[in-house]
mmCIF file of C-alpha atoms in Angstrom:
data_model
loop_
_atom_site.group_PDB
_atom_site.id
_atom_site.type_symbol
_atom_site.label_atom_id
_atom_site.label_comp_id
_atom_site.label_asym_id
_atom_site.label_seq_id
_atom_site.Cartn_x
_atom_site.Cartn_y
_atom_site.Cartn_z
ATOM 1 C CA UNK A 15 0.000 0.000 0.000
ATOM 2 C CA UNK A 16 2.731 2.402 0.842
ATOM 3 C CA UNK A 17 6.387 2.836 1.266
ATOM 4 C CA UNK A 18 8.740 4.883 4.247
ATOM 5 C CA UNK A 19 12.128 5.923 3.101
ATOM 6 C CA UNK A 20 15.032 7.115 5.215
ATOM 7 C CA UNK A 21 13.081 5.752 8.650
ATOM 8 C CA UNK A 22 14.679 7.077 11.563
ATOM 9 C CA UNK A 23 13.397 4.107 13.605
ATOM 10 C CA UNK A 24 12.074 0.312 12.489
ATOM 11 C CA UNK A 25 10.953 -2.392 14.247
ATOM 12 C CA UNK A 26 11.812 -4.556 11.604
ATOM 13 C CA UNK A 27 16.246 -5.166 12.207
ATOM 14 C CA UNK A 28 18.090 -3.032 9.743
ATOM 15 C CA UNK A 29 15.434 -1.665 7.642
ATOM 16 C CA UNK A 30 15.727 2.045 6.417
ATOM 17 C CA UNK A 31 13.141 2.079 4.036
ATOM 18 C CA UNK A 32 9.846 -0.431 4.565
ATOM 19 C CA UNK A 33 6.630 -0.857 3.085
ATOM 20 C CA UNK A 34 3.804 -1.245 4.684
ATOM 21 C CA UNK A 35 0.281 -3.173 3.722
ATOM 22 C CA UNK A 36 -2.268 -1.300 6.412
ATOM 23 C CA UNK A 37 -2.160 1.659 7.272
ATOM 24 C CA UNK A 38 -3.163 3.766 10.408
ATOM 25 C CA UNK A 39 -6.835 4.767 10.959
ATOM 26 C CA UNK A 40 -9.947 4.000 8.983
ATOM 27 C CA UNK A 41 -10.291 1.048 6.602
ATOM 28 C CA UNK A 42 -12.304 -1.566 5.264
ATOM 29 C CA UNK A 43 -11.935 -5.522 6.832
ATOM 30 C CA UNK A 44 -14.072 -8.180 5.481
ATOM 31 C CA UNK A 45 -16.352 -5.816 4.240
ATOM 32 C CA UNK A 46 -16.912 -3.484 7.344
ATOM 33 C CA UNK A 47 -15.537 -0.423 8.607
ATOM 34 C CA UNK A 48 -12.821 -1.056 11.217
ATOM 35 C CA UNK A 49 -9.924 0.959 12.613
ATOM 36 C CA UNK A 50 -6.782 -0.111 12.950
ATOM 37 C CA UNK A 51 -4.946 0.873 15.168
ATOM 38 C CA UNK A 52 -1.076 0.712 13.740
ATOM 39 C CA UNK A 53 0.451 -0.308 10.680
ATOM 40 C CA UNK A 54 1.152 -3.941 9.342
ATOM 41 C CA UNK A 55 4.929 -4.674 7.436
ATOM 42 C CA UNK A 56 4.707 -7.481 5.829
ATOM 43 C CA UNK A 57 8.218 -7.627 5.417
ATOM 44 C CA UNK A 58 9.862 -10.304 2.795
ATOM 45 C CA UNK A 59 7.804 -13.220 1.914
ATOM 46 C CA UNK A 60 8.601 -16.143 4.039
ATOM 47 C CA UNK A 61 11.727 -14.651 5.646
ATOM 48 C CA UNK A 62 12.278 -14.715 9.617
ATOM 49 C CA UNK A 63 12.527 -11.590 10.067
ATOM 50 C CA UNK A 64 13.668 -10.192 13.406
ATOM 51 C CA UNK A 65 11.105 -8.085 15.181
ATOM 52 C CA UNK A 66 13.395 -5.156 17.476
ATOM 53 C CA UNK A 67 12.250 -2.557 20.354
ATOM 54 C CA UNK A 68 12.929 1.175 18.388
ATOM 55 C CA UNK A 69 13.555 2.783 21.635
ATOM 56 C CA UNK A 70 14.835 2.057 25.017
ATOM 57 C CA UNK A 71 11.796 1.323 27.837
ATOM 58 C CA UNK A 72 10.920 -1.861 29.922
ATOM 59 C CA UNK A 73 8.508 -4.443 29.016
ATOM 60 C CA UNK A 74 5.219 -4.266 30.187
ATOM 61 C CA UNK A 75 3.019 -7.461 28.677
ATOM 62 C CA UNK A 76 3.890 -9.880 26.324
ATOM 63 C CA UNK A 77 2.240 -13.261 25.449
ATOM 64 C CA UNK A 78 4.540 -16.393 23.630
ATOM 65 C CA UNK A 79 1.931 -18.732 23.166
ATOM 66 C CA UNK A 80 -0.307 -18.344 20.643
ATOM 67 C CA UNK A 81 0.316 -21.235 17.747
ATOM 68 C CA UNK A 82 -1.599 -20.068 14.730
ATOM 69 C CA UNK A 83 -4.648 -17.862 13.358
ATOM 70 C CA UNK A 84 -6.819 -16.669 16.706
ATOM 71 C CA UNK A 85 -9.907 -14.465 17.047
ATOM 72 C CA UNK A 86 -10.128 -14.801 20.450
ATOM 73 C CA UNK A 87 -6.258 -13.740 20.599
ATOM 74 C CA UNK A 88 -6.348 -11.005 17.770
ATOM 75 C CA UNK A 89 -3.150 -9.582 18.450
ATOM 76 C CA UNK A 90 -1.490 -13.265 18.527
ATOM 77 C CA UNK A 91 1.551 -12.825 20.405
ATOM 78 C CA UNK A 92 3.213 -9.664 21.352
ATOM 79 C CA UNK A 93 5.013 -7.306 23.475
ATOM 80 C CA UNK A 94 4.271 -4.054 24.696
ATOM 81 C CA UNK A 95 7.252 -1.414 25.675
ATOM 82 C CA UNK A 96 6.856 1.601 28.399
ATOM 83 C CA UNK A 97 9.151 4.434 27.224
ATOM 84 C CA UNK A 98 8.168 6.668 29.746
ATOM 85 C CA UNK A 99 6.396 10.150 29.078
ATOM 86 C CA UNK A 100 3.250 8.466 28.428
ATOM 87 C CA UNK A 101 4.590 6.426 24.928
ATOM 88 C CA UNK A 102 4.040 2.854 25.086
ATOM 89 C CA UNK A 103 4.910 0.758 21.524
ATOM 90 C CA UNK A 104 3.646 -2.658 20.380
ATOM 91 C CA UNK A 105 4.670 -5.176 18.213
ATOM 92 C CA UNK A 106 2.042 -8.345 17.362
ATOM 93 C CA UNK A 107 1.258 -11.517 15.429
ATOM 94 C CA UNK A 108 5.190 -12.582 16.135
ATOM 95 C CA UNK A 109 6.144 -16.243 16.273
ATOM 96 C CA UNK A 110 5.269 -18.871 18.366
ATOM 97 C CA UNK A 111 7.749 -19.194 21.125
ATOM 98 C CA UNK A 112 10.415 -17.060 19.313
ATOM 99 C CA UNK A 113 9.513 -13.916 22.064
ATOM 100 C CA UNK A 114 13.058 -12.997 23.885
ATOM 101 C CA UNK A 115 12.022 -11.185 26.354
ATOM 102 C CA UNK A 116 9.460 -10.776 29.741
ATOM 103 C CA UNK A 117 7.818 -8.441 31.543
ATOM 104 C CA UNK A 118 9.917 -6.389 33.358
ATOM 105 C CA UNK A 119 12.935 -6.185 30.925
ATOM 106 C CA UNK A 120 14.500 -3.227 30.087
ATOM 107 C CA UNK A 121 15.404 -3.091 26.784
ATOM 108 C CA UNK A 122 17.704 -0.943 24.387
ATOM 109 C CA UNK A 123 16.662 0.553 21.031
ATOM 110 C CA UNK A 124 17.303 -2.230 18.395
ATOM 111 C CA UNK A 125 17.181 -4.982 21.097
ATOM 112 C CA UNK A 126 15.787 -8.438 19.476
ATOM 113 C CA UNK A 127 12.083 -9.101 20.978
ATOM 114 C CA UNK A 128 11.502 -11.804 18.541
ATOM 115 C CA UNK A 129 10.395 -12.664 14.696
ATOM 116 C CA UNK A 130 7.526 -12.027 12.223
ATOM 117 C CA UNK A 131 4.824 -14.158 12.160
ATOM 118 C CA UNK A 132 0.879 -14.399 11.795
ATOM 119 C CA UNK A 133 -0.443 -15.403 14.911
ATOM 120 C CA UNK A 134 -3.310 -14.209 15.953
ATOM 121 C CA UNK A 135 -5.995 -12.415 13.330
ATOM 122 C CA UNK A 136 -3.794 -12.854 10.948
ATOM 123 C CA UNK A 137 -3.868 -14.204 7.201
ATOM 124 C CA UNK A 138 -0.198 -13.672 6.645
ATOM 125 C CA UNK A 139 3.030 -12.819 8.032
ATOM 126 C CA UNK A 140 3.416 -9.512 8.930
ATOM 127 C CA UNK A 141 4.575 -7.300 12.039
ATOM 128 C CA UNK A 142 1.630 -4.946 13.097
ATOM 129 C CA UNK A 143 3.145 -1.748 15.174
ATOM 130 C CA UNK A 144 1.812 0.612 17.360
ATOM 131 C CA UNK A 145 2.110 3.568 19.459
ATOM 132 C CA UNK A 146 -0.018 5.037 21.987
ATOM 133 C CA UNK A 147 0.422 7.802 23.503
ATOM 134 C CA UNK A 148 -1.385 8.576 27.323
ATOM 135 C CA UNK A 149 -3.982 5.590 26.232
ATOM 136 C CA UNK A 150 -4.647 6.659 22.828
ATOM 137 C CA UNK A 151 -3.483 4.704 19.495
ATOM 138 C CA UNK A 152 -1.640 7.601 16.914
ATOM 139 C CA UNK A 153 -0.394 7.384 13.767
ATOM 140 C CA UNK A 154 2.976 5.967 14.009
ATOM 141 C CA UNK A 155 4.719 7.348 10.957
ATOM 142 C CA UNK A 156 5.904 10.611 12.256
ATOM 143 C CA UNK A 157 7.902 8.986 15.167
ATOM 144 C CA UNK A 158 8.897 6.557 12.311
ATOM 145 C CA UNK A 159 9.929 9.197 10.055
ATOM 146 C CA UNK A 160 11.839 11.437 12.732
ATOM 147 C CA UNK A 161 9.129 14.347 12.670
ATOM 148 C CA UNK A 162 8.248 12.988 16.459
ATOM 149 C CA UNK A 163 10.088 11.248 19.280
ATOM 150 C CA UNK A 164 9.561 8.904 21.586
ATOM 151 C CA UNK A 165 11.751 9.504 23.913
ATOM 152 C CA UNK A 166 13.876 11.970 25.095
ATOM 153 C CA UNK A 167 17.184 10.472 25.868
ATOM 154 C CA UNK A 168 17.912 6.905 25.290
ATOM 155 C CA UNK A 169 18.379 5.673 28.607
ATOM 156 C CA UNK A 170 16.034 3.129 30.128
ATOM 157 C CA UNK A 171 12.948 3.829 32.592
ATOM 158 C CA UNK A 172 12.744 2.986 35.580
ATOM 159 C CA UNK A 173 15.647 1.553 38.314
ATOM 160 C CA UNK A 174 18.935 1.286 36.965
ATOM 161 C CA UNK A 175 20.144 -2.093 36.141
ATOM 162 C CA UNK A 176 22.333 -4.007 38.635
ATOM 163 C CA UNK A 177 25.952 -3.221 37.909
ATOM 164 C CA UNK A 178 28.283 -6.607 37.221
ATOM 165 C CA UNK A 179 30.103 -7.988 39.841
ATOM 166 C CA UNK A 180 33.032 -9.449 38.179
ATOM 167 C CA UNK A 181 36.755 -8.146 39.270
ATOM 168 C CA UNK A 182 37.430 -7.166 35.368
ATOM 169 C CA UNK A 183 36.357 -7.522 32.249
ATOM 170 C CA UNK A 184 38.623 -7.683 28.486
ATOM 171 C CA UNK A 185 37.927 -7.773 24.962
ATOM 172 C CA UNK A 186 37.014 -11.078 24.076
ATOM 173 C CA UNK A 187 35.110 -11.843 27.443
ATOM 174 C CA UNK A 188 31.821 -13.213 27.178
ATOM 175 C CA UNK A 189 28.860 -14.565 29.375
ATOM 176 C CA UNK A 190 25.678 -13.457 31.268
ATOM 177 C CA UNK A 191 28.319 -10.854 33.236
ATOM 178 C CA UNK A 192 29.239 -9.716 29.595
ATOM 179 C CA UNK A 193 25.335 -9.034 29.395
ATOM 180 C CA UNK A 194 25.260 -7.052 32.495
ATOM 181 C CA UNK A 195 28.113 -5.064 31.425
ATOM 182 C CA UNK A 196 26.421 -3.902 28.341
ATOM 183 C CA UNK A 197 23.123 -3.090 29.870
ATOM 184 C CA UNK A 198 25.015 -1.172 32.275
ATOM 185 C CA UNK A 199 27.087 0.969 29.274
ATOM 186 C CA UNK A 200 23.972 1.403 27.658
ATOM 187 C CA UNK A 201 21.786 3.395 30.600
ATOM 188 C CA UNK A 202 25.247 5.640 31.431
ATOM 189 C CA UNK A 203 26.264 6.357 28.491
ATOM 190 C CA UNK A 204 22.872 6.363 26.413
ATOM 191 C CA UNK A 205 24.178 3.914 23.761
ATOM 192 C CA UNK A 206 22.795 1.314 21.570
ATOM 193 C CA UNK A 207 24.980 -2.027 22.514
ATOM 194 C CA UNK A 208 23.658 -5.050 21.593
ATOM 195 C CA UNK A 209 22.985 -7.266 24.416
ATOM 196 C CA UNK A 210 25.242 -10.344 22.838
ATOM 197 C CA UNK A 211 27.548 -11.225 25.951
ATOM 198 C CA UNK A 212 30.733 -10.980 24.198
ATOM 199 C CA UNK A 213 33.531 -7.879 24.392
ATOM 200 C CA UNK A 214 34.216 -6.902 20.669
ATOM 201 C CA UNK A 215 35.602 -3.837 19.722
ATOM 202 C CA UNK A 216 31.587 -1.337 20.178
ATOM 203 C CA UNK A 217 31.607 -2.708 23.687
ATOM 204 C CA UNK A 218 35.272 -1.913 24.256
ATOM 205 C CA UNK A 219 35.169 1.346 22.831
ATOM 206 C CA UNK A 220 31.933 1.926 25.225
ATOM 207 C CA UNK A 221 34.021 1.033 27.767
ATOM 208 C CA UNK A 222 36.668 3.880 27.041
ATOM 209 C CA UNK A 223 33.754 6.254 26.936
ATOM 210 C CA UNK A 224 32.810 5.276 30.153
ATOM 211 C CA UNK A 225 36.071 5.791 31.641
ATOM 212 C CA UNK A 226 36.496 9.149 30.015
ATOM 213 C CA UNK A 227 33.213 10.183 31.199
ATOM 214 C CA UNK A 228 34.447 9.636 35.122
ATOM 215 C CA UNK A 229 37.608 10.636 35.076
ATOM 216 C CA UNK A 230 39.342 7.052 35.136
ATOM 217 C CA UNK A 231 42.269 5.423 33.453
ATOM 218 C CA UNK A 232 41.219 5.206 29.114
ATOM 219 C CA UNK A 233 42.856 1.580 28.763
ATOM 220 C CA UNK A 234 39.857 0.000 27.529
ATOM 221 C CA UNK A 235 39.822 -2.849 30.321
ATOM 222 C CA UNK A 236 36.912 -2.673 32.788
ATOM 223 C CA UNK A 237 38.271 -3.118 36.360
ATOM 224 C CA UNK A 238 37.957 -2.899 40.298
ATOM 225 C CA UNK A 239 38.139 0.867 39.455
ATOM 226 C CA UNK A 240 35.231 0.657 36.862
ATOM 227 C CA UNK A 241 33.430 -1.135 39.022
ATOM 228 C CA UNK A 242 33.542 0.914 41.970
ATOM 229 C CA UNK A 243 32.550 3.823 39.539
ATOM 230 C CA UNK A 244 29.326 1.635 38.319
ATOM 231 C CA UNK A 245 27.863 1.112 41.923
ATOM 232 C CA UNK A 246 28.055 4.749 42.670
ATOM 233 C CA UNK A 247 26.134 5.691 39.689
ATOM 234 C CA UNK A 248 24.122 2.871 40.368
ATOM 235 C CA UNK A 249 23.094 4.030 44.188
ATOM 236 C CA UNK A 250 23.053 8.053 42.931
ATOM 237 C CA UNK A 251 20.502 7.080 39.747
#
């Protein structure tokens, strides 16, 4: 029906231009008047495409259960983002049991939340997204397009996260702690780091940033030092 170029924000991984089959507002469903309240990207036929959160926020609902086509379970299943100041996204019909994520995750922009499906009232695969705003459904192609934003800053809502509590960390390192690490980077530093668990050079170079930031020695290793710095942003957040 329609296509977005140079999208600021996607919740489809590493679009920047999409096309979209339903539009916002008004339209006609099996022959009635219904509004919808998003858009639906269909995406590439038959690909698994990764659904993503497009801003930083903590999960509110979600449901991973939902096997096939559902009236009773229209939105199939789905997760729902806070980002604070009243903006809440959503992202339905994913895949059975593909959702990566629970409530009460925070999440960074471009964080996996699972893939494209068509559970739910669905006919086809496709990821519908939407944005509310203080309880009301608006059309989400401005914030797509960059004319609105959803959030301010891109740290998360909320309590920050608990800082790691390993004696040092190097490039290469990987693990859960890894994980904590880079959640951690990403709410002081307002960066996008994927959540993967391993040190490669974007985490390392978050880590310099980090040290720069408080006055600590640039070497690109995170130690006892680093650590000590993370709990007292941690307790003054």
């Amino acid at each position: 029906m329609g296509m977005l170029n140079n999208i600021k924000i996607s919740p489809l991984k590493g679009k920047t231009s999409i096309g979209y089959s339903s539009d916002f507002g008004e339209r006609i469903l099996n022959g009635e008047k219904n509004f919808h309240s998003g858009i639906d990207f269909p995406g590439r036929n038959g690909a698994k495409e990764i659904i993503v959160a497009v801003a930083p926020g903590k999960v509110v609902a979600m449901r991973n259960n939902i096997k096939g086509f559902s009236t009773t379970y229209s939105s199939g299943n789905y997760v729902t983002i806070d980002h604070g100041n009243g903006i809440k996204t959503v992202y339905c019909h994913m895949e059975y049991n593909t959702i990566k994520v629970k409530v009460g995750d925070y999440v960074v922009a471009n964080q996996e939340l699972g893939l494209k499906g068509k559970t739910g009232h669905s006919f086809g695969a496709h990821c519908h997204f939407g944005i509310n705003v203080n309880g009301k459904y608006v059309d989400p192609k401005p914030y797509i397009l960059g004319t609105k934003s959803i959030v301010s800053n891109n740290k998360y809502i909320g309590v920050l996260p608990t800082p790691p509590t390993r004696g040092y960390f190097m490039k290469n390192d990987r693990g859960e702690q890894v994980k904590v690490l880079q959640k951690f980077l990403n709410w002081c530093l307002g960066c996008n780091l994927a959540i993967d668990g391993i040190i490669g050079n974007l985490t390392v170079t978050q880590i310099k940033n980090f040290q720069k930031k408080y006055n600590l020695k640039i070497d690109g290793y995170f130690g006892p030092a680093c650590i000590k710095k993370m709990k007292e942003v941690s307790l003054n957040g």
